[in-house]
mmCIF file of C-alpha atoms in Angstrom:
data_model
loop_
_atom_site.group_PDB
_atom_site.id
_atom_site.type_symbol
_atom_site.label_atom_id
_atom_site.label_comp_id
_atom_site.label_asym_id
_atom_site.label_seq_id
_atom_site.Cartn_x
_atom_site.Cartn_y
_atom_site.Cartn_z
ATOM 1 C CA MET A 1 -74.662 34.100 40.484
ATOM 2 C CA SER A 2 -76.837 31.853 38.291
ATOM 3 C CA ALA A 3 -80.294 30.607 39.326
ATOM 4 C CA VAL A 4 -78.887 27.081 39.653
ATOM 5 C CA GLU A 5 -76.172 28.319 42.050
ATOM 6 C CA VAL A 6 -78.676 30.315 44.142
ATOM 7 C CA TYR A 7 -81.051 27.365 44.483
ATOM 8 C CA GLN A 8 -78.185 24.989 45.273
ATOM 9 C CA GLN A 9 -77.112 27.311 48.110
ATOM 10 C CA VAL A 10 -80.615 26.987 49.586
ATOM 11 C CA LEU A 11 -80.369 23.181 49.411
ATOM 12 C CA ASP A 12 -76.855 23.122 50.865
ATOM 13 C CA ALA A 13 -78.017 25.096 53.913
ATOM 14 C CA VAL A 14 -80.326 22.239 55.033
ATOM 15 C CA ASP A 15 -78.676 19.102 56.464
ATOM 16 C CA PHE A 16 -81.555 16.848 55.364
ATOM 17 C CA TYR A 17 -81.200 17.818 51.698
ATOM 18 C CA GLU A 18 -77.439 17.468 51.926
ATOM 19 C CA TYR A 19 -77.947 13.940 53.312
ATOM 20 C CA LEU A 20 -80.215 13.111 50.352
ATOM 21 C CA GLY A 21 -77.615 14.467 47.943
ATOM 22 C CA LEU A 22 -80.331 16.670 46.430
ATOM 23 C CA THR A 23 -78.829 18.682 43.580
ATOM 24 C CA PHE A 24 -80.558 21.527 41.736
ATOM 25 C CA VAL A 25 -79.900 21.052 38.037
ATOM 26 C CA GLU A 26 -81.919 23.472 35.937
ATOM 27 C CA ALA A 27 -84.381 26.363 35.936
ATOM 28 C CA LYS A 28 -85.695 26.936 32.420
ATOM 29 C CA THR A 29 -87.586 30.226 32.371
ATOM 30 C CA ASP A 30 -88.812 29.802 28.802
ATOM 31 C CA GLU A 31 -90.593 26.560 29.766
ATOM 32 C CA ASP A 32 -91.263 27.227 33.495
ATOM 33 C CA ILE A 33 -89.335 24.081 34.435
ATOM 34 C CA CYS A 34 -87.341 23.355 37.593
ATOM 35 C CA ARG A 35 -85.274 20.174 37.714
ATOM 36 C CA MET A 36 -83.403 18.524 40.573
ATOM 37 C CA GLN A 37 -81.809 15.121 41.129
ATOM 38 C CA ILE A 38 -80.701 12.708 43.828
ATOM 39 C CA PRO A 39 -77.825 10.294 43.243
ATOM 40 C CA ASP A 40 -77.908 6.531 43.270
ATOM 41 C CA ALA A 41 -76.947 5.950 46.931
ATOM 42 C CA GLU A 42 -77.194 2.845 49.111
ATOM 43 C CA THR A 43 -78.117 5.017 52.121
ATOM 44 C CA LEU A 44 -81.388 6.038 50.417
ATOM 45 C CA ARG A 45 -82.573 2.481 49.734
ATOM 46 C CA THR A 46 -84.911 0.102 51.493
ATOM 47 C CA PRO A 47 -83.633 -3.363 52.521
ATOM 48 C CA VAL A 48 -84.884 -4.762 49.173
ATOM 49 C CA GLY A 49 -82.884 -2.223 47.137
ATOM 50 C CA HIS A 50 -85.523 0.341 46.146
ATOM 51 C CA VAL A 51 -85.171 4.077 46.767
ATOM 52 C CA HIS A 52 -87.292 4.800 49.858
ATOM 53 C CA GLY A 53 -90.725 6.328 49.118
ATOM 54 C CA GLY A 54 -90.142 9.023 51.734
ATOM 55 C CA VAL A 55 -87.001 10.095 49.893
ATOM 56 C CA LEU A 56 -88.909 10.277 46.599
ATOM 57 C CA THR A 57 -91.721 12.256 48.242
ATOM 58 C CA SER A 58 -89.224 14.716 49.741
ATOM 59 C CA VAL A 59 -87.663 15.292 46.330
ATOM 60 C CA MET A 60 -91.075 16.005 44.757
ATOM 61 C CA ASP A 61 -92.011 18.358 47.611
ATOM 62 C CA MET A 62 -88.832 20.399 47.163
ATOM 63 C CA ALA A 63 -89.137 20.466 43.364
ATOM 64 C CA GLY A 64 -92.657 21.876 43.703
ATOM 65 C CA LEU A 65 -91.500 24.450 46.245
ATOM 66 C CA PHE A 66 -88.630 25.534 44.014
ATOM 67 C CA ALA A 67 -91.089 25.999 41.135
ATOM 68 C CA VAL A 68 -93.160 28.274 43.409
ATOM 69 C CA TRP A 69 -90.050 30.251 44.398
ATOM 70 C CA ARG A 70 -89.018 30.533 40.767
ATOM 71 C CA GLU A 71 -92.466 31.780 39.799
ATOM 72 C CA TYR A 72 -92.256 34.519 42.444
ATOM 73 C CA GLY A 73 -88.554 35.212 42.037
ATOM 74 C CA THR A 74 -87.953 34.543 45.753
ATOM 75 C CA PRO A 75 -85.394 31.746 46.245
ATOM 76 C CA GLY A 76 -85.582 30.694 49.868
ATOM 77 C CA GLY A 77 -88.916 32.480 50.391
ATOM 78 C CA LYS A 78 -90.783 31.390 53.513
ATOM 79 C CA ALA A 79 -93.345 28.774 52.548
ATOM 80 C CA TYR A 80 -94.641 25.505 53.920
ATOM 81 C CA THR A 81 -96.457 22.463 52.570
ATOM 82 C CA THR A 82 -100.104 22.089 53.617
ATOM 83 C CA ALA A 83 -101.127 19.001 51.601
ATOM 84 C CA MET A 84 -99.556 16.445 49.299
ATOM 85 C CA ASP A 85 -100.930 13.747 46.997
ATOM 86 C CA VAL A 86 -98.445 11.290 45.457
ATOM 87 C CA SER A 87 -99.108 8.525 42.932
ATOM 88 C CA PHE A 88 -96.268 6.032 42.558
ATOM 89 C CA GLU A 89 -96.093 4.337 39.161
ATOM 90 C CA LYS A 90 -93.141 2.012 39.938
ATOM 91 C CA SER A 91 -90.288 1.671 42.385
ATOM 92 C CA ALA A 92 -86.986 3.402 41.704
ATOM 93 C CA THR A 93 -83.790 1.395 41.930
ATOM 94 C CA GLN A 94 -81.304 4.167 41.107
ATOM 95 C CA GLY A 95 -80.980 7.966 41.110
ATOM 96 C CA VAL A 96 -83.974 10.057 40.076
ATOM 97 C CA THR A 97 -84.725 13.444 38.558
ATOM 98 C CA ALA A 98 -87.730 15.611 39.443
ATOM 99 C CA HIS A 99 -89.379 17.942 36.955
ATOM 100 C CA ALA A 100 -91.688 20.634 38.312
ATOM 101 C CA VAL A 101 -93.658 22.615 35.738
ATOM 102 C CA VAL A 102 -95.958 25.578 36.407
ATOM 103 C CA ARG A 103 -99.226 24.825 34.607
ATOM 104 C CA ASP A 104 -101.553 27.606 35.800
ATOM 105 C CA ARG A 105 -101.553 30.677 38.012
ATOM 106 C CA THR A 106 -104.706 32.391 39.258
ATOM 107 C CA THR A 107 -104.612 35.696 41.127
ATOM 108 C CA SER A 108 -107.437 36.996 43.307
ATOM 109 C CA SER A 109 -107.700 39.811 45.837
ATOM 110 C CA GLU A 110 -107.131 37.310 48.647
ATOM 111 C CA ARG A 111 -104.426 35.018 47.264
ATOM 112 C CA ASP A 112 -102.522 33.640 44.307
ATOM 113 C CA GLU A 113 -102.875 29.974 43.363
ATOM 114 C CA LEU A 114 -100.461 28.035 41.189
ATOM 115 C CA ALA A 115 -100.981 24.653 39.550
ATOM 116 C CA ILE A 116 -97.650 22.834 39.284
ATOM 117 C CA GLU A 117 -97.091 19.338 37.949
ATOM 118 C CA VAL A 118 -94.247 17.391 39.539
ATOM 119 C CA GLU A 119 -93.039 14.206 37.868
ATOM 120 C CA LEU A 120 -90.225 11.969 39.037
ATOM 121 C CA PHE A 121 -88.179 9.913 36.560
ATOM 122 C CA GLU A 122 -85.479 7.320 37.115
ATOM 123 C CA LEU A 123 -82.105 8.455 35.758
ATOM 124 C CA PRO A 124 -80.701 6.170 33.044
ATOM 125 C CA ASP A 125 -77.488 4.280 33.848
ATOM 126 C CA THR A 126 -75.674 6.296 31.178
ATOM 127 C CA HIS A 127 -76.672 9.706 32.605
ATOM 128 C CA GLU A 128 -74.013 11.852 34.276
ATOM 129 C CA PHE A 129 -75.362 12.936 37.677
ATOM 130 C CA GLY A 130 -75.884 16.681 38.039
ATOM 131 C CA MET A 131 -76.399 17.242 34.325
ATOM 132 C CA PRO A 132 -79.864 18.141 32.970
ATOM 133 C CA TYR A 133 -81.947 15.182 31.837
ATOM 134 C CA ASP A 134 -85.052 15.656 29.691
ATOM 135 C CA PRO A 135 -87.237 12.522 29.794
ATOM 136 C CA GLU A 136 -89.454 13.862 27.007
ATOM 137 C CA ASN A 137 -86.522 13.402 24.620
ATOM 138 C CA ASP A 138 -85.654 9.927 25.900
ATOM 139 C CA PRO A 139 -87.890 7.139 24.538
ATOM 140 C CA GLU A 140 -86.692 4.862 27.348
ATOM 141 C CA SER A 141 -87.456 7.282 30.221
ATOM 142 C CA THR A 142 -89.172 5.684 33.219
ATOM 143 C CA LEU A 143 -91.839 7.588 35.167
ATOM 144 C CA VAL A 144 -91.593 6.735 38.871
ATOM 145 C CA ALA A 145 -94.226 9.064 40.390
ATOM 146 C CA ARG A 146 -96.455 12.122 39.976
ATOM 147 C CA SER A 147 -97.424 14.515 42.732
ATOM 148 C CA ARG A 148 -99.689 17.355 43.675
ATOM 149 C CA VAL A 149 -98.533 19.522 46.572
ATOM 150 C CA GLU A 150 -100.131 22.600 48.146
ATOM 151 C CA PHE A 151 -98.001 25.367 49.642
ATOM 152 C CA VAL A 152 -98.731 28.508 51.665
ATOM 153 C CA MET A 153 -96.382 31.470 51.287
ATOM 154 C CA LEU A 154 -95.745 33.022 54.696
ATOM 155 C CA ASP A 155 -95.322 36.492 53.225
ATOM 156 C CA ASP A 156 -99.086 36.408 52.384
ATOM 157 C CA ARG A 157 -98.252 36.452 48.678
ATOM 158 C CA ALA A 158 -99.802 33.153 47.648
ATOM 159 C CA VAL A 159 -101.253 29.777 48.188
ATOM 160 C CA ALA A 160 -99.702 27.438 45.633
ATOM 161 C CA SER A 161 -100.929 24.073 44.429
ATOM 162 C CA THR A 162 -98.803 21.598 42.474
ATOM 163 C CA ALA A 163 -100.721 19.223 40.248
#
Protein backbone atom coordinates (compact mmCIF):
# COMPACT_ATOMS: atom_id res chain seq x y z
CA MET A 1 0.00 0.00 0.00
CA SER A 2 1.39 3.43 -0.95
CA ALA A 3 1.95 6.25 1.56
CA VAL A 4 -0.92 8.18 -0.02
CA GLU A 5 -3.28 5.21 0.47
CA VAL A 6 -2.18 4.71 4.10
CA TYR A 7 -2.68 8.38 4.97
CA GLN A 8 -6.04 8.48 3.17
CA GLN A 9 -7.20 5.52 5.29
CA VAL A 10 -6.40 7.55 8.42
CA LEU A 11 -8.47 10.47 7.08
CA ASP A 12 -11.36 8.23 6.03
CA ALA A 13 -11.62 6.81 9.56
CA VAL A 14 -12.61 10.23 10.99
CA ASP A 15 -16.11 11.53 10.19
CA PHE A 16 -15.04 15.18 10.48
CA TYR A 17 -12.36 14.83 7.80
CA GLU A 18 -14.75 12.89 5.60
CA TYR A 19 -17.26 15.76 5.96
CA LEU A 20 -14.56 18.24 4.89
CA GLY A 21 -13.71 16.07 1.90
CA LEU A 22 -10.07 16.15 3.02
CA THR A 23 -7.98 14.16 0.54
CA PHE A 24 -4.33 13.22 1.00
CA VAL A 25 -2.57 13.85 -2.30
CA GLU A 26 1.18 13.45 -1.98
CA ALA A 27 4.09 12.58 0.31
CA LYS A 28 7.37 13.49 -1.36
CA THR A 29 10.20 11.97 0.66
CA ASP A 30 12.94 13.63 -1.39
CA GLU A 31 11.55 17.08 -0.50
CA ASP A 32 9.88 16.30 2.88
CA ILE A 33 6.54 17.53 1.54
CA CYS A 34 3.03 16.41 2.50
CA ARG A 35 0.11 17.72 0.46
CA MET A 36 -3.63 17.46 1.01
CA GLN A 37 -6.69 19.15 -0.49
CA ILE A 38 -10.33 19.97 0.19
CA PRO A 39 -12.82 20.32 -2.65
CA ASP A 40 -14.81 23.36 -3.63
CA ALA A 41 -18.00 22.64 -1.63
CA GLU A 42 -20.93 24.88 -0.72
CA THR A 43 -21.19 23.17 2.69
CA LEU A 44 -17.76 24.54 3.68
CA ARG A 45 -18.58 28.18 2.89
CA THR A 46 -19.71 31.13 4.95
CA PRO A 47 -22.93 32.97 3.99
CA VAL A 48 -20.85 35.39 1.85
CA GLY A 49 -19.27 32.55 -0.17
CA HIS A 50 -15.81 32.21 1.39
CA VAL A 51 -14.40 28.93 2.68
CA HIS A 52 -14.83 29.05 6.48
CA GLY A 53 -11.66 29.95 8.42
CA GLY A 54 -12.21 27.02 10.77
CA VAL A 55 -12.17 24.66 7.80
CA LEU A 56 -8.92 26.19 6.54
CA THR A 57 -7.37 25.96 10.01
CA SER A 58 -8.38 22.29 10.31
CA VAL A 59 -6.73 21.51 6.98
CA MET A 60 -3.47 23.19 8.06
CA ASP A 61 -3.53 21.37 11.42
CA MET A 62 -3.89 17.98 9.73
CA ALA A 63 -1.24 18.76 7.09
CA GLY A 64 1.22 19.62 9.86
CA LEU A 65 0.34 16.46 11.78
CA PHE A 66 0.78 14.32 8.68
CA ALA A 67 4.23 15.87 8.14
CA VAL A 68 5.12 14.86 11.73
CA TRP A 69 3.85 11.32 11.14
CA ARG A 70 5.76 11.12 7.88
CA GLU A 71 8.94 12.29 9.58
CA TYR A 72 8.60 9.53 12.20
CA GLY A 73 7.21 6.90 9.85
CA THR A 74 4.13 6.45 12.08
CA PRO A 75 0.91 7.11 10.13
CA GLY A 76 -1.87 7.43 12.65
CA GLY A 77 0.58 7.85 15.55
CA LYS A 78 -0.99 9.27 18.71
CA ALA A 79 -0.37 13.00 18.81
CA TYR A 80 -2.30 16.12 19.71
CA THR A 81 -2.07 19.83 18.95
CA THR A 82 -0.95 22.06 21.82
CA ALA A 83 -0.75 25.46 20.08
CA MET A 84 -1.51 26.98 16.70
CA ASP A 85 -0.73 30.32 15.05
CA VAL A 86 -2.42 31.10 11.72
CA SER A 87 -1.92 34.12 9.46
CA PHE A 88 -4.57 34.53 6.78
CA GLU A 89 -3.40 36.36 3.66
CA LYS A 90 -6.76 36.36 1.81
CA SER A 91 -10.08 34.56 1.83
CA ALA A 92 -10.52 31.39 -0.19
CA THR A 93 -13.49 31.09 -2.51
CA GLN A 94 -12.84 27.58 -3.85
CA GLY A 95 -10.98 24.37 -2.99
CA VAL A 96 -7.55 24.62 -1.38
CA THR A 97 -4.35 22.62 -1.11
CA ALA A 98 -2.10 22.48 1.96
CA HIS A 99 1.65 22.01 1.75
CA ALA A 100 3.49 20.97 4.90
CA VAL A 101 7.28 20.98 4.72
CA VAL A 102 9.70 19.83 7.43
CA ARG A 103 12.24 22.64 7.85
CA ASP A 104 14.24 21.57 10.92
CA ARG A 105 14.47 18.74 13.42
CA THR A 106 16.32 18.99 16.73
CA THR A 107 16.84 15.99 18.99
CA SER A 108 17.69 16.21 22.69
CA SER A 109 17.72 13.69 25.52
CA GLU A 110 14.26 14.87 26.58
CA ARG A 111 12.44 15.36 23.28
CA ASP A 112 12.55 15.86 19.54
CA GLU A 113 11.38 19.15 18.03
CA LEU A 114 10.42 19.67 14.41
CA ALA A 115 9.94 22.94 12.55
CA ILE A 116 7.31 22.51 9.84
CA GLU A 117 5.98 25.20 7.53
CA VAL A 118 2.36 24.83 6.46
CA GLU A 119 1.06 26.95 3.60
CA LEU A 120 -2.43 26.90 2.15
CA PHE A 121 -3.07 27.77 -1.51
CA GLU A 122 -6.29 28.18 -3.44
CA LEU A 123 -6.66 25.55 -6.18
CA PRO A 124 -6.92 27.02 -9.69
CA ASP A 125 -10.21 26.53 -11.55
CA THR A 126 -8.40 24.33 -14.08
CA HIS A 127 -6.94 21.95 -11.46
CA GLU A 128 -8.32 18.41 -11.22
CA PHE A 129 -9.18 17.74 -7.56
CA GLY A 130 -7.11 15.00 -5.94
CA MET A 131 -4.15 15.49 -8.25
CA PRO A 132 -0.90 17.02 -6.92
CA TYR A 133 -0.62 20.77 -7.33
CA ASP A 134 2.71 22.57 -6.93
CA PRO A 135 2.16 26.31 -6.41
CA GLU A 136 5.88 27.01 -6.78
CA ASN A 137 5.56 26.08 -10.46
CA ASP A 138 2.40 28.13 -10.99
CA PRO A 139 3.00 31.88 -11.44
CA GLU A 140 -0.68 32.52 -10.69
CA SER A 141 -0.81 30.54 -7.41
CA THR A 142 -2.65 32.29 -4.58
CA LEU A 143 -1.42 31.99 -0.99
CA VAL A 144 -4.39 31.89 1.40
CA ALA A 145 -2.67 31.30 4.77
CA ARG A 146 0.46 30.23 6.66
CA SER A 147 0.50 28.41 9.96
CA ARG A 148 2.66 27.30 12.83
CA VAL A 149 1.33 24.41 14.90
CA GLU A 150 2.85 22.61 17.89
CA PHE A 151 2.21 18.92 18.50
CA VAL A 152 3.00 16.49 21.32
CA MET A 153 3.55 12.83 20.45
CA LEU A 154 1.84 10.64 23.04
CA ASP A 155 4.42 7.89 22.65
CA ASP A 156 6.97 10.28 24.27
CA ARG A 157 8.92 10.40 21.01
CA ALA A 158 8.66 14.10 20.26
CA VAL A 159 7.29 17.54 20.60
CA ALA A 160 6.83 18.94 17.10
CA SER A 161 6.47 22.54 16.01
CA THR A 162 5.23 23.61 12.58
CA ALA A 163 6.43 27.00 11.41
